[in-house]
Coordinates of C-alpha atoms in Angstrom, one line a residue:
M18 CA -119.7 56.9 -33.1
I19 CA -122.6 59.0 -34.4
E20 CA -122.5 59.0 -38.2
T21 CA -125.4 61.2 -39.3
R22 CA -127.4 64.3 -38.3
E23 CA -130.5 62.2 -38.2
E24 CA -128.9 59.8 -35.7
L25 CA -127.9 62.7 -33.6
D26 CA -131.4 64.2 -33.7
A27 CA -132.9 60.9 -32.6
I28 CA -130.4 60.7 -29.7
R29 CA -131.4 64.2 -28.6
K30 CA -135.1 63.3 -28.7
S31 CA -134.5 60.1 -26.8
C32 CA -132.6 62.0 -24.1
Q33 CA -135.2 64.7 -23.8
A34 CA -137.9 62.0 -23.2
M35 CA -135.6 60.5 -20.5
V36 CA -135.2 63.9 -18.9
T37 CA -138.9 64.6 -18.9
K38 CA -139.6 61.2 -17.2
S39 CA -136.8 61.9 -14.6
A40 CA -138.2 65.4 -14.0
G41 CA -141.6 63.8 -13.2
F42 CA -139.9 61.6 -10.6
S43 CA -138.2 64.6 -9.1
A44 CA -141.6 66.4 -8.9
G45 CA -143.2 63.4 -7.3
T46 CA -140.5 63.4 -4.6
A47 CA -140.7 67.1 -4.0
I48 CA -144.4 66.8 -3.1
I49 CA -143.5 64.8 -0.1
P50 CA -143.0 67.2 2.9
V51 CA -139.9 65.6 4.3
P52 CA -136.9 68.0 4.6
G53 CA -134.0 67.0 2.3
L54 CA -135.7 64.1 0.6
D55 CA -136.1 66.0 -2.6
I56 CA -132.5 67.1 -2.8
G57 CA -131.3 63.6 -2.2
S58 CA -133.6 62.3 -4.9
D59 CA -132.5 65.0 -7.3
V60 CA -128.8 64.1 -6.7
A61 CA -129.6 60.4 -7.4
I62 CA -131.6 61.2 -10.5
L63 CA -128.9 63.4 -11.9
M64 CA -126.2 60.9 -11.1
R65 CA -128.1 58.4 -13.1
I66 CA -129.2 60.4 -16.2
I67 CA -126.2 62.7 -16.8
P68 CA -123.8 59.7 -17.5
K69 CA -126.6 58.1 -19.7
I70 CA -126.8 61.3 -21.7
N71 CA -123.1 61.6 -22.0
S72 CA -122.9 57.9 -23.2
K73 CA -125.6 58.3 -25.8
F74 CA -123.8 61.3 -27.3
G75 CA -120.4 59.5 -27.1
L76 CA -119.1 61.9 -24.5
T77 CA -118.1 59.7 -21.5
P78 CA -114.5 60.0 -20.5
E79 CA -113.9 56.4 -21.7
Q80 CA -115.5 57.2 -25.1
I81 CA -113.5 60.3 -25.6
E82 CA -110.3 58.5 -24.5
S83 CA -110.9 55.9 -27.2
L84 CA -110.8 58.5 -30.0
D85 CA -107.7 59.1 -32.1
T86 CA -105.6 62.1 -30.9
E87 CA -106.9 64.6 -33.4
N88 CA -110.6 63.8 -32.8
K89 CA -110.0 63.7 -29.0
L90 CA -108.4 67.1 -29.1
F91 CA -111.3 68.5 -31.2
V92 CA -114.0 67.0 -28.8
M93 CA -112.2 68.4 -25.7
T94 CA -111.9 71.8 -27.3
A95 CA -115.6 71.7 -28.3
I96 CA -116.5 70.8 -24.7
S97 CA -114.4 73.7 -23.4
N98 CA -116.0 76.1 -25.9
T99 CA -119.6 75.1 -24.9
G100 CA -118.7 75.7 -21.2
S101 CA -120.2 72.3 -20.3
K102 CA -119.4 71.2 -16.8
L103 CA -120.7 67.7 -17.3
A104 CA -119.8 66.5 -20.8
G105 CA -116.7 64.3 -20.8
K106 CA -116.5 64.2 -17.0
Y107 CA -116.8 61.6 -14.4
I108 CA -120.1 62.4 -12.6
T109 CA -119.7 62.4 -8.9
R110 CA -121.9 63.5 -6.0
N111 CA -119.7 66.6 -5.6
V112 CA -120.1 67.6 -9.2
I113 CA -123.9 67.2 -8.9
M114 CA -124.1 69.1 -5.6
T115 CA -122.1 72.0 -7.2
L116 CA -124.6 72.0 -10.1
L117 CA -127.5 72.0 -7.7
G118 CA -125.8 74.8 -5.7
K119 CA -125.8 77.0 -8.8
M120 CA -129.6 76.4 -9.0
G121 CA -129.8 77.4 -5.3
V122 CA -132.6 79.9 -5.6
K123 CA -134.9 77.3 -7.2
V124 CA -133.9 74.7 -4.7
A125 CA -134.4 77.0 -1.7
A126 CA -137.8 78.1 -3.0
K127 CA -138.8 74.5 -3.5
G128 CA -137.8 73.6 0.0
S129 CA -139.6 76.4 1.7
T130 CA -142.9 76.2 -0.3
K131 CA -143.6 72.5 0.5
F132 CA -144.6 73.4 4.0
V133 CA -147.4 75.7 2.9
P134 CA -150.5 73.6 3.4
L135 CA -152.0 72.0 0.2
I136 CA -150.7 74.5 -2.5
G137 CA -147.1 74.4 -1.2
S138 CA -146.5 70.8 -2.2
A139 CA -147.9 71.4 -5.7
V140 CA -145.6 74.5 -6.1
A141 CA -142.6 72.5 -4.8
G142 CA -143.4 69.8 -7.3
G143 CA -143.7 72.3 -10.2
I144 CA -140.4 74.0 -9.3
S145 CA -138.7 70.6 -9.0
F146 CA -140.0 69.5 -12.4
T147 CA -139.0 72.7 -14.1
A148 CA -135.5 72.8 -12.5
M149 CA -134.8 69.2 -13.4
K150 CA -136.1 69.6 -16.9
Y151 CA -134.0 72.8 -17.4
M152 CA -130.8 71.2 -16.1
G153 CA -131.3 68.0 -18.1
N154 CA -132.2 69.8 -21.4
S155 CA -129.4 72.3 -21.0
H156 CA -127.0 69.4 -20.7
I157 CA -128.6 67.7 -23.7
D158 CA -128.1 70.9 -25.7
D159 CA -124.5 71.1 -24.7
C160 CA -123.9 67.5 -25.7
Y161 CA -125.8 67.9 -29.0
N162 CA -123.7 70.9 -29.9
I163 CA -120.4 69.1 -29.1
A164 CA -121.4 66.0 -31.0
L165 CA -122.7 68.0 -34.0
A166 CA -119.4 69.9 -34.1
A167 CA -117.4 66.6 -34.0
L168 CA -119.7 65.1 -36.7
E169 CA -119.2 68.1 -39.0
N170 CA -115.5 68.0 -38.3
R171 CA -115.3 64.3 -39.3
Q172 CA -117.4 64.9 -42.4
L173 CA -115.0 67.8 -43.4
E174 CA -112.0 65.5 -42.9
H175 CA -113.6 62.8 -45.1
T176 CA -114.4 65.4 -47.8
A177 CA -110.8 66.7 -47.7
D178 CA -109.4 63.1 -47.8
A179 CA -111.6 62.3 -50.8
E180 CA -110.5 65.4 -52.7
I181 CA -106.8 64.5 -52.1
V182 CA -107.4 61.0 -53.5
I183 CA -109.2 62.3 -56.5
E184 CA -106.4 64.7 -57.3
A185 CA -103.8 62.0 -56.9
D186 CA -105.7 59.7 -59.2
D187 CA -106.3 62.3 -61.9
P188 CA -103.7 61.8 -64.7
T189 CA -104.6 65.1 -66.3
Q190 CA -103.4 67.1 -63.3
A191 CA -100.0 68.6 -63.9
H192 CA -97.6 68.2 -61.0

């Protein structure tokens, strides 16, 4: 469980580095002029990094399930409020294909440009890098916001609990 804002910021930075590296792999695959190779590669990359990001932020289905009822409800509400389609979910090929379908314009542009001699492959690689980085960083932002809300909620609970204990221990308080 993430305990501090600094820890949360470090996780975000680590995940962003992972996304940048994966976007580079995606771009490298997009340069190869073989139909469908880049989409298959993007699906494989996303199926690998999305669960890792979820795990680092404590947002896999198993991690959420292990929370107490109150915190679980808070996290599920925060996920719903962010509109995240990937946090707290089991990541399947169909989920990734749906996500890529929503990025359809970029995917279609990438597929058609790679067959333009010389420049086309570079353009396809650039589109692939940008799209992968955008999808990954958007997911990181969602996870960060969910984890931050959960952290702040836990800190508020601890503060409220501490105030109750202080009141109960204070003999000068009139009851």
